[in-house]
PDB file of C-alpha atoms in Angstrom:
ATOM      1  CA  PRO K   1     138.938 155.279 104.059  1.00 89.00           C
ATOM      2  CA  ALA K   2     138.814 156.428 100.547  1.00 91.00           C
ATOM      3  CA  LEU K   3     137.417 159.466 101.246  1.00 94.00           C
ATOM      4  CA  ALA K   4     138.386 162.065 104.395  1.00 96.00           C
ATOM      5  CA  CYS K   5     137.107 165.408 105.425  1.00 98.00           C
ATOM      6  CA  GLU K   6     138.580 167.259 108.218  1.00 98.00           C
ATOM      7  CA  ASP K   7     137.932 170.641 109.547  1.00 98.00           C
ATOM      8  CA  ILE K   8     135.551 171.599 106.579  1.00 97.00           C
ATOM      9  CA  SER K   9     132.704 174.117 105.996  1.00 98.00           C
ATOM     10  CA  GLY K  10     130.728 174.459 102.976  1.00 98.00           C
ATOM     11  CA  LEU K  11     131.330 171.106 101.442  1.00 98.00           C
ATOM     12  CA  GLU K  12     129.330 169.354  98.288  1.00 98.00           C
ATOM     13  CA  LEU K  13     130.047 166.334  97.271  1.00 98.00           C
ATOM     14  CA  PHE K  14     127.998 165.109  93.933  1.00 98.00           C
ATOM     15  CA  GLY K  15     128.255 161.963  92.012  1.00 97.00           C
ATOM     16  CA  TRP K  16     130.871 160.221  94.016  1.00 95.00           C
ATOM     17  CA  ARG K  17     131.079 156.731  93.742  1.00 91.00           C
ATOM     18  CA  ALA K  18     133.829 154.471  95.448  1.00 81.00           C
ATOM     19  CA  THR K  19     135.042 151.384  93.117  1.00 79.00           C
ATOM     20  CA  THR K  20     136.490 149.843  96.609  1.00 75.00           C
ATOM     21  CA  ASN K  21     133.991 148.733  99.510  1.00 73.00           C
ATOM     22  CA  ASP K  22     136.642 150.292 102.214  1.00 73.00           C
ATOM     23  CA  SER K  23     134.553 150.522 105.792  1.00 82.00           C
ATOM     24  CA  PRO K  24     134.042 153.380 106.313  1.00 94.00           C
ATOM     25  CA  ALA K  25     134.277 154.867 103.037  1.00 95.00           C
ATOM     26  CA  ILE K  26     134.384 158.162 103.807  1.00 96.00           C
ATOM     27  CA  VAL K  27     135.258 160.082 107.025  1.00 97.00           C
ATOM     28  CA  PHE K  28     134.078 163.477 108.155  1.00 98.00           C
ATOM     29  CA  GLN K  29     135.460 165.106 111.128  1.00 98.00           C
ATOM     30  CA  ASP K  30     134.235 168.723 112.174  1.00 98.00           C
ATOM     31  CA  VAL K  31     132.620 168.872 108.951  1.00 98.00           C
ATOM     32  CA  ARG K  32     130.086 171.728 108.488  1.00 98.00           C
ATOM     33  CA  ASP K  33     127.046 172.778 106.112  1.00 98.00           C
ATOM     34  CA  ALA K  34     127.703 169.925 104.168  1.00 98.00           C
ATOM     35  CA  LEU K  35     125.531 168.707 100.956  1.00 98.00           C
ATOM     36  CA  VAL K  36     126.210 165.109  99.811  1.00 98.00           C
ATOM     37  CA  HIS K  37     123.793 164.129  96.598  1.00 98.00           C
ATOM     38  CA  GLY K  38     123.704 161.503  93.801  1.00 97.00           C
ATOM     39  CA  CYS K  39     126.514 159.140  95.395  1.00 97.00           C
ATOM     40  CA  GLN K  40     126.583 155.855  95.448  1.00 96.00           C
ATOM     41  CA  ALA K  41     127.774 152.898  97.439  1.00 94.00           C
ATOM     42  CA  ALA K  42     129.975 150.330  96.456  1.00 92.00           C
ATOM     43  CA  PRO K  43     128.811 146.588  96.731  1.00 91.00           C
ATOM     44  CA  GLY K  44     130.068 144.598 100.076  1.00 91.00           C
ATOM     45  CA  THR K  45     130.634 148.116 101.490  1.00 92.00           C
ATOM     46  CA  GLY K  46     130.270 148.059 105.247  1.00 93.00           C
ATOM     47  CA  THR K  47     129.640 151.693 106.973  1.00 95.00           C
ATOM     48  CA  TRP K  48     129.432 154.415 104.091  1.00 95.00           C
ATOM     49  CA  LEU K  49     130.064 157.450 105.749  1.00 97.00           C
ATOM     50  CA  ARG K  50     131.307 157.751 109.424  1.00 98.00           C
ATOM     51  CA  VAL K  51     130.786 161.355 111.011  1.00 98.00           C
ATOM     52  CA  GLY K  52     132.720 162.177 114.151  1.00 98.00           C
ATOM     53  CA  GLY K  53     133.897 165.820 115.485  1.00 97.00           C
ATOM     54  CA  ASN K  54     132.274 168.032 118.033  1.00 95.00           C
ATOM     55  CA  ASN K  55     131.928 170.301 115.517  1.00 97.00           C
ATOM     56  CA  SER K  56     130.220 168.570 112.575  1.00 98.00           C
ATOM     57  CA  ALA K  57     126.745 170.039 111.669  1.00 98.00           C
ATOM     58  CA  ALA K  58     124.373 170.546 109.317  1.00 98.00           C
ATOM     59  CA  ILE K  59     125.377 167.663 106.598  1.00 98.00           C
ATOM     60  CA  ARG K  60     122.499 166.738 104.537  1.00 98.00           C
ATOM     61  CA  LEU K  61     122.742 163.201 102.360  1.00 98.00           C
ATOM     62  CA  VAL K  62     120.104 164.053  99.827  1.00 98.00           C
ATOM     63  CA  ALA K  63     119.409 161.306  96.780  1.00 97.00           C
ATOM     64  CA  ASN K  64     122.291 158.755  97.263  1.00 97.00           C
ATOM     65  CA  GLU K  65     122.171 155.273  96.588  1.00 96.00           C
ATOM     66  CA  LEU K  66     123.450 153.386  99.878  1.00 95.00           C
ATOM     67  CA  SER K  67     121.504 150.347  99.528  1.00 94.00           C
ATOM     68  CA  ALA K  68     124.937 148.097  99.123  1.00 92.00           C
ATOM     69  CA  ALA K  69     126.222 149.591 102.046  1.00 93.00           C
ATOM     70  CA  SER K  70     125.711 147.326 105.398  1.00 93.00           C
ATOM     71  CA  GLN K  71     124.941 150.884 107.158  1.00 95.00           C
ATOM     72  CA  ALA K  72     124.354 154.224 105.544  1.00 95.00           C
ATOM     73  CA  VAL K  73     125.479 156.329 108.484  1.00 97.00           C
ATOM     74  CA  ALA K  74     127.780 156.231 111.992  1.00 97.00           C
ATOM     75  CA  LEU K  75     128.008 159.107 114.118  1.00 98.00           C
ATOM     76  CA  GLY K  76     130.766 159.096 117.113  1.00 97.00           C
ATOM     77  CA  ARG K  77     129.127 159.416 120.095  1.00 97.00           C
ATOM     78  CA  GLU K  78     130.049 163.012 120.277  1.00 97.00           C
ATOM     79  CA  VAL K  79     127.862 163.831 117.126  1.00 97.00           C
ATOM     80  CA  PRO K  80     124.339 164.815 117.621  1.00 93.00           C
ATOM     81  CA  ARG K  81     121.736 162.943 115.748  1.00 90.00           C
ATOM     82  CA  ARG K  82     120.435 166.052 114.411  1.00 95.00           C
ATOM     83  CA  ALA K  83     123.623 167.149 113.034  1.00 97.00           C
ATOM     84  CA  VAL K  84     122.586 164.618 110.250  1.00 97.00           C
ATOM     85  CA  MET K  85     119.965 164.783 108.061  1.00 97.00           C
ATOM     86  CA  VAL K  86     119.159 161.636 105.542  1.00 95.00           C
ATOM     87  CA  LYS K  87     116.748 161.895 102.734  1.00 91.00           C
ATOM     88  CA  PRO K  88     116.094 159.395 100.186  1.00 81.00           C
TER      89      PRO K  88
END
């Protein structure tokens, strides 16, 4: 991935744009209380964000442009669906 975050609480990611179409572009592992906003997926991106870890929770994606990605968010089996909220 172009960006990997592990065991972080209180993360804010604003205006991030990858110039690569790595898939996933971003990996969150055990990330809690995160706000991701104003970010953009590069053309040809497969999965933009992969979330894993039993402790992942309260991840909010707000006002991001992810239409260039074939999949905006992928959750690991251990991650509850309610751990990630996506708002256009």
